[in-house]
Amino acid sequence: MALHLLTPPLPSSAPSSLPRRRSSPSASASLAHPLHLHSRLRLTTAISRPAPGTRRAMSAIRSSLIEPDGGALVDLVAAPDLSAALRAEAEALPRVRLAAVDVEWAHVLAEGWASPLRGFMREHEYLQCIHFNSLRLPDGGGIVNMSLPIVLAIGDADKDRIGAAPDVALAGPDGDLLAILRSVEIYPHNKEERIARTWGTTAPGLPYVDEAITPAGNWLIGGDLEVLQPIKYNDGLDHYRLSPQQLRDEFDKRGADAVFAFQLRNPVHNGHALLMNDTRRRLLEMGFKNPILLLHPLGGFTKADDVPLPVRMEQHSKVLEDGVLDPETTIVSIFPSPMHYAGPTEVQWHAKARINAGANFYIVGRDPAGMGHPTEKRDLYNADHGKKVLSMAPGLEKLNILPFKVAAYDMVAKKMAFFEPSRSKDFLFISGTKMRTFAKTGENPPDGFMCPGGWKVLVDYYNSLQTEGAPAAAPPATV
């Protein structure tokens, strides 16, 4: 894959060490140029500036500022010279057909986002995950965070067909072979327990549950994954799907001395940009010379009323083109994970995955990974619990968490600004629902809420729904 990047000039010096949370038990601004990274920062404890005179040469600075979980990135994609032999082997194995969400999880596993996990979870890994939100490393190596179960469900017919076979072939929704799952283990899929422990409720109407759990089989199959070749979606966005290793390489190429990550599944408005730009300002004030932003939209399953990924990526491109974010210090890349909307449980997964991508600072805001209660008129989770959980979560001690201030529309200044409780009447909160309503009805938001180019992308998308009907489903992933 050819990467065409704007590389900022290298500074002559940088801080000698990165701030960390105290140990405890413990480009053009174009969609054709994806790269811009993330990192994360915990301000739950004091963060010190580098001591005067403690600088090192830029040639010694590496942007791989944080070690991946388990000490090394997992890469489960077979070497090209082995692909043909593995495909021939897979043809003779019992076969399980994956749903689209399963393929997204196979992608996540294959590239090492879930390192050190090497495949769909076996039962002992699954139990650690749903009960402890973590996995114990072998030989007393400590624990790593793992808050979401990455599992593969199968039905009774699949189980009978597999029988005692040690290895199983995995095929995509279209039947094309994707991978081999080795040394498999099959165990019961207690859906109610999984749902209750992941979401804290079994209320009907949870989007991921309806999509991926309720219709799934009553058995889980785990094993070591070997992917035949890189998973592609052929949707015009594959060049944005940079693996953790590709992101780490790019951070090194740019000489980043801090990487701060911002995850989102919504269009970027000027409040988001205010938070990201303010984070970079704070890192510069702390003494960092070249902090890089990883703008990292989630690219897997999202609920039906979320803005589709291709539209979001076009909107993000306009934000860079309009200069709201600096394309020279921002990397835009797609995070391939599906979305659970599981609040404080899920936000740990989002943070953990960015550790593996090389981010050492992570921005967390209000109600991360949250949603409205599916049957009651209230939020499903406490809006402050996500950032509090991240500050205490086992296995995330090495990641710096940066809670951001609340941003809202300042009706006096006519721009997005940090909320000031002393003059609360001057601020307007524009929710995602309200933003979508504006776009659907053709009503413009207040000036300064979103860059004009980005807003036009949203209006055009909702107009297309009204004139042409809902867009066709995205094509399935392929190898």
Short mmCIF file of C-alpha atoms in Angstrom, two decimals, residues 138-385:
data_model
loop_
_atom_site.label_atom_id
_atom_site.label_comp_id
_atom_site.label_asym_id
_atom_site.label_seq_id
_atom_site.Cartn_x
_atom_site.Cartn_y
_atom_site.Cartn_z
CA PRO A 138 1.28 -16.95 31.22
CA ASP A 139 4.16 -17.60 33.59
CA GLY A 140 3.15 -14.89 36.03
CA GLY A 141 3.51 -12.13 33.45
CA GLY A 142 0.72 -10.04 34.95
CA ILE A 143 -2.60 -9.13 33.36
CA VAL A 144 -3.81 -7.21 30.33
CA ASN A 145 -7.16 -5.52 29.97
CA MET A 146 -9.80 -7.34 27.92
CA SER A 147 -13.29 -6.11 28.65
CA LEU A 148 -15.26 -7.37 25.63
CA PRO A 149 -15.53 -11.06 24.72
CA ILE A 150 -14.18 -11.74 21.24
CA VAL A 151 -15.96 -14.98 20.51
CA LEU A 152 -17.38 -16.96 17.60
CA ALA A 153 -20.82 -18.53 17.94
CA ILE A 154 -21.91 -21.66 16.08
CA GLY A 155 -25.15 -23.65 15.92
CA ASP A 156 -25.94 -27.27 16.65
CA ALA A 157 -25.45 -28.30 13.02
CA ASP A 158 -21.99 -26.68 12.93
CA LYS A 159 -21.05 -28.43 16.17
CA ASP A 160 -22.15 -31.82 14.85
CA ARG A 161 -20.32 -31.30 11.57
CA ILE A 162 -17.08 -30.35 13.34
CA GLY A 163 -17.24 -33.33 15.65
CA ALA A 164 -13.78 -34.13 17.00
CA ALA A 165 -11.89 -32.30 14.24
CA PRO A 166 -9.02 -30.28 15.75
CA ASP A 167 -9.06 -27.57 13.07
CA VAL A 168 -11.89 -25.73 11.31
CA ALA A 169 -12.01 -23.56 8.17
CA LEU A 170 -13.71 -20.17 8.45
CA ALA A 171 -15.53 -18.70 5.44
CA GLY A 172 -16.97 -15.24 4.91
CA PRO A 173 -20.66 -14.45 4.35
CA ASP A 174 -20.16 -15.10 0.61
CA GLY A 175 -18.54 -18.50 1.22
CA ASP A 176 -14.96 -17.49 0.39
CA LEU A 177 -12.37 -19.01 2.69
CA LEU A 178 -10.88 -16.53 5.15
CA ALA A 179 -8.97 -18.44 7.81
CA ILE A 180 -8.25 -21.62 9.73
CA LEU A 181 -9.11 -21.92 13.43
CA ARG A 182 -6.73 -24.42 15.03
CA SER A 183 -6.90 -26.60 18.16
CA VAL A 184 -10.53 -25.67 18.60
CA GLU A 185 -12.55 -25.83 21.78
CA ILE A 186 -16.37 -25.77 21.78
CA TYR A 187 -18.29 -24.69 24.88
CA PRO A 188 -21.81 -23.44 25.74
CA HIS A 189 -22.91 -19.94 24.75
CA ASN A 190 -24.89 -18.64 27.72
CA LYS A 191 -26.33 -15.62 25.99
CA GLU A 192 -28.15 -14.18 28.99
CA GLU A 193 -25.01 -14.19 31.15
CA ARG A 194 -22.93 -12.70 28.34
CA ILE A 195 -25.42 -9.90 27.75
CA ALA A 196 -25.93 -9.13 31.44
CA ARG A 197 -22.22 -8.97 32.19
CA THR A 198 -21.33 -6.93 29.10
CA TRP A 199 -24.17 -4.38 29.16
CA GLY A 200 -25.37 -4.53 32.76
CA THR A 201 -28.89 -5.15 31.50
CA THR A 202 -30.86 -7.67 29.48
CA ALA A 203 -33.41 -5.11 28.31
CA PRO A 204 -34.65 -5.72 24.76
CA GLY A 205 -33.44 -3.46 21.96
CA LEU A 206 -29.66 -3.45 22.48
CA PRO A 207 -28.34 -2.98 18.90
CA TYR A 208 -25.35 -5.35 19.03
CA VAL A 209 -27.34 -8.01 20.86
CA ASP A 210 -30.06 -7.90 18.21
CA GLU A 211 -27.49 -8.02 15.42
CA ALA A 212 -24.94 -10.54 16.66
CA ILE A 213 -26.03 -12.44 19.78
CA THR A 214 -29.75 -13.19 19.71
CA PRO A 215 -29.65 -14.81 16.23
CA ALA A 216 -26.33 -16.58 16.93
CA GLY A 217 -25.86 -20.23 17.82
CA ASN A 218 -25.87 -21.74 21.29
CA TRP A 219 -22.20 -22.76 21.22
CA LEU A 220 -18.93 -20.83 21.16
CA ILE A 221 -15.86 -22.10 19.36
CA GLY A 222 -12.39 -20.84 20.26
CA GLY A 223 -8.95 -21.53 18.90
CA ASP A 224 -5.81 -20.09 17.34
CA LEU A 225 -6.56 -18.05 14.22
CA GLU A 226 -4.54 -18.18 11.00
CA VAL A 227 -5.86 -15.76 8.36
CA LEU A 228 -5.11 -16.70 4.76
CA GLN A 229 -4.43 -13.16 3.57
CA PRO A 230 -5.27 -9.60 4.68
CA ILE A 231 -8.99 -8.92 5.04
CA LYS A 232 -10.30 -6.25 2.66
CA TYR A 233 -13.73 -4.66 2.28
CA ASN A 234 -13.43 -3.28 -1.26
CA ASP A 235 -15.45 -0.21 -0.30
CA GLY A 236 -12.95 2.43 -1.39
CA LEU A 237 -11.76 2.90 2.21
CA ASP A 238 -9.30 0.05 2.68
CA HIS A 239 -6.35 2.46 2.44
CA TYR A 240 -7.60 4.01 5.69
CA ARG A 241 -7.58 0.70 7.55
CA LEU A 242 -4.08 0.89 8.93
CA SER A 243 -2.97 -1.93 11.21
CA PRO A 244 -1.40 -1.28 14.62
CA GLN A 245 2.02 -1.98 13.13
CA GLN A 246 1.44 0.40 10.22
CA LEU A 247 0.38 3.11 12.66
CA ARG A 248 3.42 2.54 14.86
CA ASP A 249 5.66 2.72 11.79
CA GLU A 250 4.05 6.00 10.77
CA PHE A 251 4.49 7.48 14.25
CA ASP A 252 8.16 6.60 14.05
CA LYS A 253 8.45 8.08 10.56
CA ARG A 254 6.95 11.34 11.78
CA GLY A 255 9.13 11.49 14.87
CA ALA A 256 6.14 11.73 17.19
CA ASP A 257 7.06 12.19 20.83
CA ALA A 258 3.45 11.85 21.97
CA VAL A 259 0.44 10.23 20.33
CA PHE A 260 -3.08 11.11 21.49
CA ALA A 261 -6.05 9.12 20.24
CA PHE A 262 -9.61 10.29 19.75
CA GLN A 263 -12.24 7.69 18.93
CA LEU A 264 -15.58 8.67 17.46
CA ARG A 265 -18.51 7.17 15.59
CA ASN A 266 -20.16 10.48 14.73
CA PRO A 267 -19.29 13.37 12.41
CA VAL A 268 -16.71 15.81 13.76
CA HIS A 269 -18.15 19.13 14.90
CA ASN A 270 -16.20 22.14 16.11
CA GLY A 271 -16.60 21.07 19.73
CA HIS A 272 -14.70 17.88 18.98
CA ALA A 273 -12.06 19.91 17.17
CA LEU A 274 -11.78 22.30 20.13
CA LEU A 275 -11.06 19.34 22.42
CA MET A 276 -8.46 17.81 20.09
CA ASN A 277 -6.69 21.10 19.42
CA ASP A 278 -6.72 21.96 23.12
CA THR A 279 -5.17 18.58 23.92
CA ARG A 280 -2.32 19.24 21.53
CA ARG A 281 -1.82 22.69 23.06
CA ARG A 282 -1.59 21.15 26.51
CA LEU A 283 0.95 18.57 25.36
CA LEU A 284 3.08 21.29 23.78
CA GLU A 285 2.93 23.27 27.02
CA MET A 286 4.13 20.15 28.86
CA GLY A 287 7.27 20.18 26.73
CA PHE A 288 6.47 17.75 23.92
CA LYS A 289 7.69 18.89 20.54
CA ASN A 290 5.69 16.84 18.06
CA PRO A 291 2.45 15.40 19.47
CA ILE A 292 0.41 13.65 16.79
CA LEU A 293 -3.37 13.20 16.83
CA LEU A 294 -4.85 9.87 15.81
CA LEU A 295 -8.38 10.63 14.66
CA HIS A 296 -9.71 7.09 14.76
CA PRO A 297 -13.34 6.59 13.68
CA LEU A 298 -14.85 3.22 14.44
CA GLY A 299 -15.42 1.28 11.23
CA GLY A 300 -17.24 -1.90 12.24
CA PHE A 301 -20.90 -2.52 13.02
CA THR A 302 -22.89 0.52 14.19
CA LYS A 303 -26.59 0.93 14.87
CA ALA A 304 -28.98 1.76 12.07
CA ASP A 305 -29.43 5.46 12.84
CA ASP A 306 -25.70 6.23 13.03
CA VAL A 307 -24.15 8.00 10.06
CA PRO A 308 -22.56 5.36 7.76
CA LEU A 309 -18.78 5.07 7.65
CA PRO A 310 -18.29 6.33 4.05
CA VAL A 311 -20.24 9.50 4.85
CA ARG A 312 -18.33 10.03 8.08
CA MET A 313 -15.00 9.62 6.30
CA GLU A 314 -15.99 12.18 3.68
CA GLN A 315 -17.08 14.55 6.44
CA HIS A 316 -13.77 14.08 8.27
CA SER A 317 -11.94 14.90 5.06
CA LYS A 318 -13.79 18.22 4.83
CA VAL A 319 -12.83 19.04 8.42
CA LEU A 320 -9.17 18.73 7.40
CA GLU A 321 -9.66 20.56 4.12
CA ASP A 322 -11.33 23.45 5.94
CA GLY A 323 -8.42 23.70 8.37
CA VAL A 324 -10.42 22.86 11.48
CA LEU A 325 -7.77 20.22 12.22
CA ASP A 326 -4.18 20.44 11.01
CA PRO A 327 -3.55 17.72 8.39
CA GLU A 328 0.19 17.82 9.14
CA THR A 329 -0.28 16.73 12.75
CA THR A 330 -3.33 14.50 12.33
CA ILE A 331 -3.61 10.92 11.13
CA VAL A 332 -7.04 9.69 10.08
CA SER A 333 -7.39 5.93 10.16
CA ILE A 334 -10.29 3.48 10.56
CA PHE A 335 -10.53 1.30 13.67
CA PRO A 336 -12.09 -1.97 12.42
CA SER A 337 -13.91 -2.98 15.60
CA PRO A 338 -17.69 -3.43 15.79
CA MET A 339 -19.54 -1.17 18.23
CA HIS A 340 -21.30 -2.63 21.27
CA TYR A 341 -22.69 0.56 22.92
CA ALA A 342 -21.67 -1.01 26.24
CA GLY A 343 -20.50 2.15 27.99
CA PRO A 344 -17.78 1.82 30.67
CA THR A 345 -17.20 -1.84 29.80
CA GLU A 346 -16.62 -1.12 26.12
CA VAL A 347 -14.52 2.03 26.56
CA GLN A 348 -11.84 -0.15 28.19
CA TRP A 349 -11.63 -2.14 24.96
CA HIS A 350 -11.37 1.05 22.92
CA ALA A 351 -8.47 2.23 25.10
CA LYS A 352 -6.71 -1.13 25.21
CA ALA A 353 -6.74 -1.45 21.42
CA ARG A 354 -5.08 1.96 21.07
CA ILE A 355 -2.25 0.82 23.35
CA ASN A 356 -1.51 -1.86 20.78
CA ALA A 357 -1.55 0.78 18.04
CA GLY A 358 1.14 2.77 19.88
CA ALA A 359 -0.94 5.53 21.47
CA ASN A 360 0.17 6.59 24.93
CA PHE A 361 -2.55 9.21 25.45
CA TYR A 362 -6.27 8.57 25.17
CA ILE A 363 -8.96 11.26 25.19
CA VAL A 364 -12.18 10.28 26.93
CA GLY A 365 -15.30 12.37 27.17
CA ARG A 366 -18.85 12.27 28.41
CA ASP A 367 -20.68 8.93 28.23
CA PRO A 368 -18.12 7.14 26.03
CA ALA A 369 -19.60 4.18 24.12
CA GLY A 370 -22.97 4.97 25.68
CA MET A 371 -26.48 5.13 24.32
CA GLY A 372 -30.01 5.86 25.45
CA HIS A 373 -31.78 3.15 27.39
CA PRO A 374 -33.59 0.98 24.83
CA THR A 375 -36.92 0.94 26.70
CA GLU A 376 -36.80 3.94 29.07
CA LYS A 377 -36.33 7.67 28.54
CA ARG A 378 -32.88 7.94 30.14
CA ASP A 379 -29.24 7.21 29.39
CA LEU A 380 -28.22 3.61 29.83
CA TYR A 381 -25.04 4.57 31.74
CA ASN A 382 -23.90 7.32 34.07
CA ALA A 383 -22.17 9.85 31.82
CA ASP A 384 -19.12 10.17 34.12
CA HIS A 385 -18.49 6.49 34.76
#
